[in-house]
mmCIF file of C-alpha atoms in Angstrom:
data_model
loop_
_atom_site.group_PDB
_atom_site.id
_atom_site.type_symbol
_atom_site.label_atom_id
_atom_site.label_comp_id
_atom_site.label_asym_id
_atom_site.label_seq_id
_atom_site.Cartn_x
_atom_site.Cartn_y
_atom_site.Cartn_z
ATOM 1 C CA GLY A 9 67.013 113.844 101.752
ATOM 2 C CA ILE A 10 70.008 113.703 103.974
ATOM 3 C CA TYR A 11 72.500 113.786 101.102
ATOM 4 C CA GLU A 12 72.607 116.121 98.123
ATOM 5 C CA HIS A 13 73.536 113.177 95.860
ATOM 6 C CA ASP A 14 73.125 109.397 96.085
ATOM 7 C CA PRO A 15 76.289 108.330 97.980
ATOM 8 C CA PHE A 16 76.373 105.082 96.013
ATOM 9 C CA LYS A 17 76.814 107.057 92.773
ATOM 10 C CA THR A 18 78.613 110.267 93.787
ATOM 11 C CA ILE A 19 81.141 110.327 96.606
ATOM 12 C CA ASP A 20 80.230 112.226 99.747
ATOM 13 C CA ALA A 21 83.285 114.511 99.791
ATOM 14 C CA GLU A 22 82.803 115.577 103.404
ATOM 15 C CA GLY A 23 82.185 112.130 104.902
ATOM 16 C CA VAL A 24 83.763 109.274 102.977
ATOM 17 C CA GLY A 25 85.833 111.828 101.064
ATOM 18 C CA PHE A 26 87.519 112.848 104.305
ATOM 19 C CA LEU A 27 88.599 109.239 104.805
ATOM 20 C CA VAL A 28 89.840 108.979 101.197
ATOM 21 C CA ARG A 29 91.841 112.211 101.525
ATOM 22 C CA THR A 30 93.291 111.225 104.912
ATOM 23 C CA SER A 31 94.241 107.768 103.639
ATOM 24 C CA ALA A 32 95.865 109.201 100.513
ATOM 25 C CA VAL A 33 97.982 111.594 102.566
ATOM 26 C CA ALA A 34 98.941 108.883 105.072
ATOM 27 C CA GLY A 35 99.810 106.383 102.347
ATOM 28 C CA ARG A 36 101.889 108.835 100.341
ATOM 29 C CA THR A 37 103.690 109.966 103.501
ATOM 30 C CA VAL A 38 104.950 106.415 103.967
ATOM 31 C CA ASN A 39 105.459 105.701 100.246
ATOM 32 C CA PRO A 40 105.527 108.740 97.906
ATOM 33 C CA LYS A 41 105.354 106.408 94.879
ATOM 34 C CA LEU A 42 102.181 104.686 96.123
ATOM 35 C CA SER A 43 99.676 104.249 93.286
ATOM 36 C CA LEU A 44 96.148 105.163 94.348
ATOM 37 C CA SER A 45 92.946 104.496 92.422
ATOM 38 C CA VAL A 46 89.238 103.868 92.722
ATOM 39 C CA CYS A 47 86.924 101.562 90.818
ATOM 40 C CA GLY A 48 83.201 101.035 90.504
ATOM 41 C CA GLU A 49 80.358 103.512 90.139
ATOM 42 C CA HIS A 50 82.379 106.355 91.628
ATOM 43 C CA GLY A 51 85.057 105.803 88.992
ATOM 44 C CA GLY A 52 82.588 106.790 86.286
ATOM 45 C CA ASP A 53 80.903 109.726 88.002
ATOM 46 C CA ALA A 54 82.082 113.173 86.863
ATOM 47 C CA LYS A 55 81.718 114.903 90.245
ATOM 48 C CA SER A 56 83.533 112.057 92.004
ATOM 49 C CA ILE A 57 86.324 112.084 89.411
ATOM 50 C CA HIS A 58 86.925 115.795 90.055
ATOM 51 C CA PHE A 59 87.170 115.033 93.771
ATOM 52 C CA PHE A 60 89.582 112.140 93.203
ATOM 53 C CA ASP A 61 91.773 114.396 91.066
ATOM 54 C CA GLU A 62 91.854 117.017 93.836
ATOM 55 C CA VAL A 63 92.849 114.338 96.345
ATOM 56 C CA GLY A 64 95.624 113.118 94.042
ATOM 57 C CA LEU A 65 94.452 109.665 93.015
ATOM 58 C CA ASP A 66 96.322 108.337 89.988
ATOM 59 C CA TYR A 67 93.466 106.792 88.048
ATOM 60 C CA VAL A 68 89.881 105.588 88.102
ATOM 61 C CA SER A 69 88.365 102.402 86.741
ATOM 62 C CA CYS A 70 84.760 102.070 85.636
ATOM 63 C CA SER A 71 82.370 99.987 83.567
ATOM 64 C CA PRO A 72 82.696 100.307 79.768
ATOM 65 C CA PHE A 73 79.545 102.377 79.262
ATOM 66 C CA ARG A 74 80.895 105.008 81.690
ATOM 67 C CA VAL A 75 84.292 105.367 79.978
ATOM 68 C CA PRO A 76 83.348 108.381 77.785
ATOM 69 C CA THR A 77 82.060 110.309 80.804
ATOM 70 C CA ALA A 78 85.084 109.305 82.871
ATOM 71 C CA ARG A 79 87.539 110.384 80.165
ATOM 72 C CA LEU A 80 85.834 113.745 79.717
ATOM 73 C CA ALA A 81 85.647 114.395 83.470
ATOM 74 C CA SER A 82 89.302 113.378 83.892
ATOM 75 C CA ALA A 83 90.374 115.767 81.139
ATOM 76 C CA GLN A 84 88.323 118.595 82.641
ATOM 77 C CA ALA A 85 89.803 117.954 86.089
ATOM 78 C CA ALA A 86 93.344 117.942 84.670
ATOM 79 C CA ILE A 87 92.750 121.227 82.832
ATOM 80 C CA LYS A 88 91.302 122.817 85.971
ATOM 81 C CA ARG A 89 94.288 121.614 88.027
ATOM 82 C CA LYS A 90 96.751 122.978 85.455
ATOM 83 C CA GLN A 91 94.988 126.361 85.410
ATOM 84 C CA GLU A 92 95.037 126.528 89.212
ATOM 85 C CA ASP A 93 98.738 125.585 89.257
ATOM 86 C CA ASN A 94 99.531 128.302 86.720
ATOM 87 C CA THR A 95 97.523 130.876 88.666
ATOM 88 C CA ALA A 96 99.339 129.970 91.885
ATOM 89 C CA LYS A 97 102.740 130.184 90.160
ATOM 90 C CA TRP A 98 101.849 133.536 88.625
ATOM 91 C CA ALA A 99 100.671 134.923 91.960
ATOM 92 C CA ALA A 100 103.880 133.764 93.644
ATOM 93 C CA THR A 101 106.152 135.349 91.021
ATOM 94 C CA ALA A 102 104.169 138.481 90.187
ATOM 95 C CA PRO A 103 105.805 141.736 91.241
ATOM 96 C CA LYS A 104 104.257 143.292 94.291
ATOM 97 C CA ARG A 105 102.206 146.341 93.438
ATOM 98 C CA VAL A 106 102.695 149.440 95.483
ATOM 99 C CA ASN A 107 99.855 151.900 95.386
ATOM 100 C CA ASN A 108 100.802 155.323 96.583
ATOM 101 C CA PHE A 109 97.749 157.486 96.768
ATOM 102 C CA SER A 110 99.257 160.157 98.985
ATOM 103 C CA PRO A 111 99.233 163.719 97.667
ATOM 104 C CA GLN A 112 102.380 164.854 95.858
#
């Protein structure tokens, strides 16, 4: 097929996702407190939820039978984000290593 996943179930991060990301940045540029969310099938899809977390959406809404999956995916995305934030902070504050391999 043309798409790796059904675009009606999992967001196409390169196509529609580009528009979501661009809109989120534009909206938050005008209003930093703007609340952004998504609802529907994408709100209950784990891969889409990870994308929405990366883009900075505040929450997702989905049908009741998808809530367990959505909660788990949201928690996993938050943990991943926290780990990446900690890694970036550590890299920024870590002392620079100097390797001197010249003969004494």
